[in-house]
């Protein structure tokens, strides 16, 4: 499912003037490229604005955004000739990834237009704006008083069922409270529900609440019901709201004027059978809304727009089990025609994450090799051979340093993860205010040698702003890596469990395209290994009560 949708505004500046007697009449065409494909398809185009080189377009492009995919876009401004149908002048073009715009400061990116030899084509300004989709979450607590007694040998065991109304007048269940045993005056625990689940974002839509007496055999006894709306419920933020429980609140559609502040109780259609039996019958009890609070559910894009940077670190396996790099059978072997599995995994992940890192400087390490000149074994040596500054310029810089290291170090062993995890965890511990989030990519071919130390490192790192991606290359079995993934059972060390699930493991062989299409293989890999990063970042922010910083207007 898409993470968010975005609206785009495209005001080019200083466009080429291709008209003889006036300025150009520009329109901008947006083309998109499918994942793993080189083909461009038109997505849409703006309106035409007459006689200007600096147009401000009204038309927006609404796109689904996926963090884990490289979403390439192309913007082609064209000059039209109003009286001459079908005649258009090419005014340049701009290429950009959607992640670049979202990762740029305030979601605003200016890009030079190119493509007309010997001409300055001007610039295009791209603005990304997240479309709101009712992201509020409500926490409320209710109690009841003097509910009808339904059990012969005891009191009732009441619980509540919430329904939201649909456009066709039907109701859909959206929440059940817990059962409170043997009482006519229950106090239910506070619960949380998204506003969109309660009323689909329509504050005046009817919310119906049924009151039941729980029975062990599932034939729960109906006590009564009442109706309200999100707008009515929200008034409990400043005052208690009391509802009479009756048998006739079968309201549908919109609006539910069935509640007001205590002390007066509102009229309700009451249980007719009760009213016949008991002349003094008033109702089947009351339900009181004790508390009601609303808070926003922040998204990954809220934090990125607020300035959170993703810091990408790479660790590559240089153990001897990979085979001699000069031999075609080696997992490190790169022919003139295709990249090695290590290089493919690095590019697949790195080329997406780099859009969210402003300086594009990536620390890169190797592990499991003997280093010159004395043959000392290292499990966190800098690929650029600079211990003071292990950062490489861009993903291409990481690849160059990786290939250079293959020519200078001796592949050896063992396969230890803990040193490099602790290295990145140390950096993550320096800034924990939400402005920095670290992503460590470990690419390996074999069975891990320091499992206990690695588990300890992961448990410690789980409390820090970081995630770990492990990509297994080659034909080895990776059962131990599945244990580190923590999807089924949370990673633990000596009885201490990881605070969050921060590890994602995948074997690269599961994503290799049968036809040999490396671009498609990289797209498939990235989509799977990066899909959990937004949720992992959000889980850290929520656990530590960190709200996104407000972007400058």
JSON list of C-alpha atoms in Angstrom, two decimals, residues 197-362:
[
{"chain": "A", "resi": 197, "resn": "UNK", "atom": "CA", "xyz": [-12.19, 4.02, 11.79]},
{"chain": "A", "resi": 198, "resn": "UNK", "atom": "CA", "xyz": [-14.75, 5.71, 14.05]},
{"chain": "A", "resi": 199, "resn": "UNK", "atom": "CA", "xyz": [-16.40, 7.99, 11.50]},
{"chain": "A", "resi": 200, "resn": "UNK", "atom": "CA", "xyz": [-14.38, 7.84, 8.27]},
{"chain": "A", "resi": 201, "resn": "UNK", "atom": "CA", "xyz": [-13.28, 11.43, 8.85]},
{"chain": "A", "resi": 202, "resn": "UNK", "atom": "CA", "xyz": [-16.89, 12.76, 8.84]},
{"chain": "A", "resi": 203, "resn": "UNK", "atom": "CA", "xyz": [-17.31, 14.41, 12.25]},
{"chain": "A", "resi": 204, "resn": "UNK", "atom": "CA", "xyz": [-21.14, 14.54, 11.98]},
{"chain": "A", "resi": 205, "resn": "UNK", "atom": "CA", "xyz": [-21.65, 10.93, 10.91]},
{"chain": "A", "resi": 206, "resn": "UNK", "atom": "CA", "xyz": [-23.67, 8.83, 13.36]},
{"chain": "A", "resi": 207, "resn": "UNK", "atom": "CA", "xyz": [-21.76, 6.59, 15.78]},
{"chain": "A", "resi": 208, "resn": "UNK", "atom": "CA", "xyz": [-24.02, 3.93, 17.34]},
{"chain": "A", "resi": 209, "resn": "UNK", "atom": "CA", "xyz": [-23.08, 2.22, 20.60]},
{"chain": "A", "resi": 210, "resn": "UNK", "atom": "CA", "xyz": [-24.76, -1.00, 21.79]},
{"chain": "A", "resi": 211, "resn": "UNK", "atom": "CA", "xyz": [-24.63, -2.19, 25.39]},
{"chain": "A", "resi": 212, "resn": "UNK", "atom": "CA", "xyz": [-24.61, -5.98, 25.92]},
{"chain": "A", "resi": 213, "resn": "UNK", "atom": "CA", "xyz": [-24.51, -8.43, 28.77]},
{"chain": "A", "resi": 214, "resn": "UNK", "atom": "CA", "xyz": [-21.86, -11.05, 28.03]},
{"chain": "A", "resi": 215, "resn": "UNK", "atom": "CA", "xyz": [-22.87, -14.75, 28.06]},
{"chain": "A", "resi": 216, "resn": "UNK", "atom": "CA", "xyz": [-20.43, -17.62, 27.91]},
{"chain": "A", "resi": 217, "resn": "UNK", "atom": "CA", "xyz": [-22.28, -19.35, 25.05]},
{"chain": "A", "resi": 218, "resn": "UNK", "atom": "CA", "xyz": [-22.04, -16.27, 22.81]},
{"chain": "A", "resi": 219, "resn": "UNK", "atom": "CA", "xyz": [-25.76, -15.41, 22.96]},
{"chain": "A", "resi": 220, "resn": "UNK", "atom": "CA", "xyz": [-25.12, -12.03, 24.55]},
{"chain": "A", "resi": 221, "resn": "UNK", "atom": "CA", "xyz": [-28.18, -10.20, 25.93]},
{"chain": "A", "resi": 222, "resn": "UNK", "atom": "CA", "xyz": [-28.97, -6.79, 24.48]},
{"chain": "A", "resi": 223, "resn": "UNK", "atom": "CA", "xyz": [-29.29, -4.15, 27.22]},
{"chain": "A", "resi": 224, "resn": "UNK", "atom": "CA", "xyz": [-29.79, -1.08, 25.06]},
{"chain": "A", "resi": 225, "resn": "UNK", "atom": "CA", "xyz": [-28.16, 1.42, 22.74]},
{"chain": "A", "resi": 226, "resn": "UNK", "atom": "CA", "xyz": [-27.57, 5.10, 22.12]},
{"chain": "A", "resi": 227, "resn": "UNK", "atom": "CA", "xyz": [-26.31, 7.22, 19.24]},
{"chain": "A", "resi": 228, "resn": "UNK", "atom": "CA", "xyz": [-23.86, 10.11, 19.04]},
{"chain": "A", "resi": 229, "resn": "UNK", "atom": "CA", "xyz": [-21.27, 11.53, 16.65]},
{"chain": "A", "resi": 230, "resn": "UNK", "atom": "CA", "xyz": [-17.57, 12.30, 16.73]},
{"chain": "A", "resi": 231, "resn": "UNK", "atom": "CA", "xyz": [-18.37, 15.99, 17.14]},
{"chain": "A", "resi": 232, "resn": "UNK", "atom": "CA", "xyz": [-20.60, 15.28, 20.16]},
{"chain": "A", "resi": 233, "resn": "UNK", "atom": "CA", "xyz": [-18.04, 12.93, 21.69]},
{"chain": "A", "resi": 234, "resn": "UNK", "atom": "CA", "xyz": [-15.27, 15.51, 21.32]},
{"chain": "A", "resi": 235, "resn": "UNK", "atom": "CA", "xyz": [-17.13, 17.90, 23.63]},
{"chain": "A", "resi": 236, "resn": "UNK", "atom": "CA", "xyz": [-16.18, 15.61, 26.49]},
{"chain": "A", "resi": 237, "resn": "UNK", "atom": "CA", "xyz": [-12.71, 17.15, 26.32]},
{"chain": "A", "resi": 238, "resn": "UNK", "atom": "CA", "xyz": [-14.12, 19.90, 28.55]},
{"chain": "A", "resi": 239, "resn": "UNK", "atom": "CA", "xyz": [-17.11, 18.25, 30.26]},
{"chain": "A", "resi": 240, "resn": "UNK", "atom": "CA", "xyz": [-18.66, 14.88, 31.09]},
{"chain": "A", "resi": 241, "resn": "UNK", "atom": "CA", "xyz": [-21.32, 13.68, 28.64]},
{"chain": "A", "resi": 242, "resn": "UNK", "atom": "CA", "xyz": [-24.13, 11.35, 29.78]},
{"chain": "A", "resi": 243, "resn": "UNK", "atom": "CA", "xyz": [-26.22, 9.16, 27.47]},
{"chain": "A", "resi": 244, "resn": "UNK", "atom": "CA", "xyz": [-29.44, 7.32, 28.31]},
{"chain": "A", "resi": 245, "resn": "UNK", "atom": "CA", "xyz": [-29.43, 3.70, 27.22]},
{"chain": "A", "resi": 246, "resn": "UNK", "atom": "CA", "xyz": [-32.63, 2.63, 25.42]},
{"chain": "A", "resi": 247, "resn": "UNK", "atom": "CA", "xyz": [-33.93, 0.25, 22.76]},
{"chain": "A", "resi": 248, "resn": "UNK", "atom": "CA", "xyz": [-34.78, 2.55, 19.90]},
{"chain": "A", "resi": 249, "resn": "UNK", "atom": "CA", "xyz": [-31.72, 4.53, 18.76]},
{"chain": "A", "resi": 250, "resn": "UNK", "atom": "CA", "xyz": [-31.73, 3.05, 15.27]},
{"chain": "A", "resi": 251, "resn": "UNK", "atom": "CA", "xyz": [-30.57, 6.31, 13.75]},
{"chain": "A", "resi": 252, "resn": "UNK", "atom": "CA", "xyz": [-28.84, 6.29, 10.40]},
{"chain": "A", "resi": 253, "resn": "UNK", "atom": "CA", "xyz": [-27.17, 8.85, 8.20]},
{"chain": "A", "resi": 254, "resn": "UNK", "atom": "CA", "xyz": [-25.74, 12.00, 9.71]},
{"chain": "A", "resi": 255, "resn": "UNK", "atom": "CA", "xyz": [-26.12, 13.92, 12.91]},
{"chain": "A", "resi": 256, "resn": "UNK", "atom": "CA", "xyz": [-26.88, 12.52, 16.35]},
{"chain": "A", "resi": 257, "resn": "UNK", "atom": "CA", "xyz": [-28.22, 15.14, 18.75]},
{"chain": "A", "resi": 258, "resn": "UNK", "atom": "CA", "xyz": [-28.52, 12.60, 21.55]},
{"chain": "A", "resi": 259, "resn": "UNK", "atom": "CA", "xyz": [-26.03, 13.94, 24.05]},
{"chain": "A", "resi": 260, "resn": "UNK", "atom": "CA", "xyz": [-25.46, 17.04, 26.06]},
{"chain": "A", "resi": 261, "resn": "UNK", "atom": "CA", "xyz": [-23.59, 17.96, 29.18]},
{"chain": "A", "resi": 262, "resn": "UNK", "atom": "CA", "xyz": [-24.52, 16.67, 32.61]},
{"chain": "A", "resi": 263, "resn": "UNK", "atom": "CA", "xyz": [-26.72, 17.20, 34.59]},
{"chain": "A", "resi": 264, "resn": "UNK", "atom": "CA", "xyz": [-29.74, 17.13, 32.20]},
{"chain": "A", "resi": 265, "resn": "UNK", "atom": "CA", "xyz": [-30.18, 13.77, 30.47]},
{"chain": "A", "resi": 266, "resn": "UNK", "atom": "CA", "xyz": [-31.34, 13.70, 26.88]},
{"chain": "A", "resi": 267, "resn": "UNK", "atom": "CA", "xyz": [-34.55, 12.01, 25.75]},
{"chain": "A", "resi": 268, "resn": "UNK", "atom": "CA", "xyz": [-34.08, 8.56, 24.27]},
{"chain": "A", "resi": 269, "resn": "UNK", "atom": "CA", "xyz": [-36.44, 6.06, 22.66]},
{"chain": "A", "resi": 270, "resn": "UNK", "atom": "CA", "xyz": [-36.69, 3.61, 25.53]},
{"chain": "A", "resi": 271, "resn": "UNK", "atom": "CA", "xyz": [-37.39, -0.09, 25.90]},
{"chain": "A", "resi": 272, "resn": "UNK", "atom": "CA", "xyz": [-41.15, -0.40, 25.13]},
{"chain": "A", "resi": 273, "resn": "UNK", "atom": "CA", "xyz": [-41.47, -3.80, 26.82]},
{"chain": "A", "resi": 274, "resn": "UNK", "atom": "CA", "xyz": [-39.93, -2.41, 29.99]},
{"chain": "A", "resi": 275, "resn": "UNK", "atom": "CA", "xyz": [-42.18, 0.64, 29.84]},
{"chain": "A", "resi": 276, "resn": "UNK", "atom": "CA", "xyz": [-45.27, -1.59, 29.66]},
{"chain": "A", "resi": 277, "resn": "UNK", "atom": "CA", "xyz": [-44.15, -3.71, 32.62]},
{"chain": "A", "resi": 278, "resn": "UNK", "atom": "CA", "xyz": [-42.93, -0.83, 34.77]},
{"chain": "A", "resi": 279, "resn": "UNK", "atom": "CA", "xyz": [-44.83, 2.42, 34.76]},
{"chain": "A", "resi": 280, "resn": "UNK", "atom": "CA", "xyz": [-41.92, 4.11, 36.51]},
{"chain": "A", "resi": 281, "resn": "UNK", "atom": "CA", "xyz": [-39.42, 2.86, 33.92]},
{"chain": "A", "resi": 282, "resn": "UNK", "atom": "CA", "xyz": [-37.03, 5.64, 32.91]},
{"chain": "A", "resi": 283, "resn": "UNK", "atom": "CA", "xyz": [-34.29, 3.90, 30.94]},
{"chain": "A", "resi": 284, "resn": "UNK", "atom": "CA", "xyz": [-32.03, 0.85, 30.90]},
{"chain": "A", "resi": 285, "resn": "UNK", "atom": "CA", "xyz": [-29.22, 2.76, 32.55]},
{"chain": "A", "resi": 286, "resn": "UNK", "atom": "CA", "xyz": [-26.84, 5.52, 31.54]},
{"chain": "A", "resi": 287, "resn": "UNK", "atom": "CA", "xyz": [-23.38, 5.61, 29.96]},
{"chain": "A", "resi": 288, "resn": "UNK", "atom": "CA", "xyz": [-21.00, 8.46, 30.79]},
{"chain": "A", "resi": 289, "resn": "UNK", "atom": "CA", "xyz": [-18.08, 9.53, 28.64]},
{"chain": "A", "resi": 290, "resn": "UNK", "atom": "CA", "xyz": [-15.41, 10.22, 31.27]},
{"chain": "A", "resi": 291, "resn": "UNK", "atom": "CA", "xyz": [-12.60, 11.41, 29.02]},
{"chain": "A", "resi": 292, "resn": "UNK", "atom": "CA", "xyz": [-11.87, 12.09, 25.37]},
{"chain": "A", "resi": 293, "resn": "UNK", "atom": "CA", "xyz": [-8.52, 13.19, 23.93]},
{"chain": "A", "resi": 294, "resn": "UNK", "atom": "CA", "xyz": [-7.17, 13.53, 20.41]},
{"chain": "A", "resi": 295, "resn": "UNK", "atom": "CA", "xyz": [-3.62, 13.42, 19.12]},
{"chain": "A", "resi": 296, "resn": "UNK", "atom": "CA", "xyz": [-2.15, 13.29, 15.65]},
{"chain": "A", "resi": 297, "resn": "UNK", "atom": "CA", "xyz": [-0.59, 10.17, 14.22]},
{"chain": "A", "resi": 298, "resn": "UNK", "atom": "CA", "xyz": [2.60, 11.40, 12.57]},
{"chain": "A", "resi": 299, "resn": "UNK", "atom": "CA", "xyz": [3.91, 9.92, 9.33]},
{"chain": "A", "resi": 300, "resn": "UNK", "atom": "CA", "xyz": [7.38, 9.17, 8.04]},
{"chain": "A", "resi": 301, "resn": "UNK", "atom": "CA", "xyz": [7.09, 12.17, 5.71]},
{"chain": "A", "resi": 302, "resn": "UNK", "atom": "CA", "xyz": [6.27, 14.47, 8.65]},
{"chain": "A", "resi": 303, "resn": "UNK", "atom": "CA", "xyz": [9.67, 13.66, 10.17]},
{"chain": "A", "resi": 304, "resn": "UNK", "atom": "CA", "xyz": [11.55, 13.94, 6.86]},
{"chain": "A", "resi": 305, "resn": "UNK", "atom": "CA", "xyz": [9.93, 17.31, 6.14]},
{"chain": "A", "resi": 306, "resn": "UNK", "atom": "CA", "xyz": [10.77, 18.36, 9.70]},
{"chain": "A", "resi": 307, "resn": "UNK", "atom": "CA", "xyz": [14.46, 17.82, 8.97]},
{"chain": "A", "resi": 308, "resn": "UNK", "atom": "CA", "xyz": [15.18, 14.22, 10.06]},
{"chain": "A", "resi": 309, "resn": "UNK", "atom": "CA", "xyz": [18.18, 12.91, 8.12]},
{"chain": "A", "resi": 310, "resn": "UNK", "atom": "CA", "xyz": [18.80, 9.25, 7.26]},
{"chain": "A", "resi": 311, "resn": "UNK", "atom": "CA", "xyz": [22.46, 8.41, 7.80]},
{"chain": "A", "resi": 312, "resn": "UNK", "atom": "CA", "xyz": [23.49, 5.43, 5.70]},
{"chain": "A", "resi": 313, "resn": "UNK", "atom": "CA", "xyz": [26.41, 3.15, 6.66]},
{"chain": "A", "resi": 314, "resn": "UNK", "atom": "CA", "xyz": [27.66, 0.12, 4.73]},
{"chain": "A", "resi": 315, "resn": "UNK", "atom": "CA", "xyz": [29.49, -2.97, 6.02]},
{"chain": "A", "resi": 316, "resn": "UNK", "atom": "CA", "xyz": [30.75, -5.56, 3.50]},
{"chain": "A", "resi": 317, "resn": "UNK", "atom": "CA", "xyz": [31.88, -9.14, 4.15]},
{"chain": "A", "resi": 318, "resn": "UNK", "atom": "CA", "xyz": [35.54, -9.74, 3.18]},
{"chain": "A", "resi": 319, "resn": "UNK", "atom": "CA", "xyz": [35.80, -13.30, 4.50]},
{"chain": "A", "resi": 320, "resn": "UNK", "atom": "CA", "xyz": [37.58, -16.00, 2.47]},
{"chain": "A", "resi": 321, "resn": "UNK", "atom": "CA", "xyz": [34.36, -18.00, 1.94]},
{"chain": "A", "resi": 322, "resn": "UNK", "atom": "CA", "xyz": [33.46, -15.47, -0.79]},
{"chain": "A", "resi": 323, "resn": "UNK", "atom": "CA", "xyz": [36.20, -16.87, -3.03]},
{"chain": "A", "resi": 324, "resn": "UNK", "atom": "CA", "xyz": [39.11, -15.10, -4.71]},
{"chain": "A", "resi": 325, "resn": "UNK", "atom": "CA", "xyz": [37.80, -11.82, -6.20]},
{"chain": "A", "resi": 326, "resn": "UNK", "atom": "CA", "xyz": [39.75, -12.42, -9.43]},
{"chain": "A", "resi": 327, "resn": "UNK", "atom": "CA", "xyz": [37.91, -15.69, -10.10]},
{"chain": "A", "resi": 328, "resn": "UNK", "atom": "CA", "xyz": [34.51, -15.76, -11.86]},
{"chain": "A", "resi": 329, "resn": "UNK", "atom": "CA", "xyz": [33.20, -18.12, -9.15]},
{"chain": "A", "resi": 330, "resn": "UNK", "atom": "CA", "xyz": [33.76, -15.48, -6.44]},
{"chain": "A", "resi": 331, "resn": "UNK", "atom": "CA", "xyz": [30.81, -13.55, -5.05]},
{"chain": "A", "resi": 332, "resn": "UNK", "atom": "CA", "xyz": [33.01, -10.46, -5.25]},
{"chain": "A", "resi": 333, "resn": "UNK", "atom": "CA", "xyz": [33.83, -11.00, -8.93]},
{"chain": "A", "resi": 334, "resn": "UNK", "atom": "CA", "xyz": [32.74, -8.16, -11.21]},
{"chain": "A", "resi": 335, "resn": "UNK", "atom": "CA", "xyz": [32.93, -8.79, -14.93]},
{"chain": "A", "resi": 336, "resn": "UNK", "atom": "CA", "xyz": [33.12, -5.97, -17.49]},
{"chain": "A", "resi": 337, "resn": "UNK", "atom": "CA", "xyz": [29.45, -6.66, -18.24]},
{"chain": "A", "resi": 338, "resn": "UNK", "atom": "CA", "xyz": [27.79, -6.90, -14.84]},
{"chain": "A", "resi": 339, "resn": "UNK", "atom": "CA", "xyz": [28.23, -6.00, -11.19]},
{"chain": "A", "resi": 340, "resn": "UNK", "atom": "CA", "xyz": [28.86, -8.49, -8.41]},
{"chain": "A", "resi": 341, "resn": "UNK", "atom": "CA", "xyz": [26.05, -9.45, -6.04]},
{"chain": "A", "resi": 342, "resn": "UNK", "atom": "CA", "xyz": [27.66, -7.24, -3.38]},
{"chain": "A", "resi": 343, "resn": "UNK", "atom": "CA", "xyz": [27.72, -4.21, -5.68]},
{"chain": "A", "resi": 344, "resn": "UNK", "atom": "CA", "xyz": [24.13, -4.82, -6.80]},
{"chain": "A", "resi": 345, "resn": "UNK", "atom": "CA", "xyz": [22.85, -5.00, -3.21]},
{"chain": "A", "resi": 346, "resn": "UNK", "atom": "CA", "xyz": [24.80, -1.85, -2.30]},
{"chain": "A", "resi": 347, "resn": "UNK", "atom": "CA", "xyz": [23.40, 0.13, -5.24]},
{"chain": "A", "resi": 348, "resn": "UNK", "atom": "CA", "xyz": [19.85, -1.15, -4.78]},
{"chain": "A", "resi": 349, "resn": "UNK", "atom": "CA", "xyz": [19.60, 0.07, -1.20]},
{"chain": "A", "resi": 350, "resn": "UNK", "atom": "CA", "xyz": [21.99, 3.01, -1.29]},
{"chain": "A", "resi": 351, "resn": "UNK", "atom": "CA", "xyz": [20.56, 4.78, -4.31]},
{"chain": "A", "resi": 352, "resn": "UNK", "atom": "CA", "xyz": [17.21, 5.11, -2.55]},
{"chain": "A", "resi": 353, "resn": "UNK", "atom": "CA", "xyz": [18.45, 6.06, 0.94]},
{"chain": "A", "resi": 354, "resn": "UNK", "atom": "CA", "xyz": [20.86, 8.68, -0.42]},
{"chain": "A", "resi": 355, "resn": "UNK", "atom": "CA", "xyz": [17.89, 10.88, -1.36]},
{"chain": "A", "resi": 356, "resn": "UNK", "atom": "CA", "xyz": [17.22, 11.42, 2.36]},
{"chain": "A", "resi": 357, "resn": "UNK", "atom": "CA", "xyz": [20.81, 12.34, 3.34]},
{"chain": "A", "resi": 358, "resn": "UNK", "atom": "CA", "xyz": [21.72, 15.96, 2.60]},
{"chain": "A", "resi": 359, "resn": "UNK", "atom": "CA", "xyz": [25.53, 15.61, 2.53]},
{"chain": "A", "resi": 360, "resn": "UNK", "atom": "CA", "xyz": [25.60, 12.30, 0.60]},
{"chain": "A", "resi": 361, "resn": "UNK", "atom": "CA", "xyz": [28.61, 11.15, 2.66]},
{"chain": "A", "resi": 362, "resn": "UNK", "atom": "CA", "xyz": [28.39, 7.49, 3.66]}
]
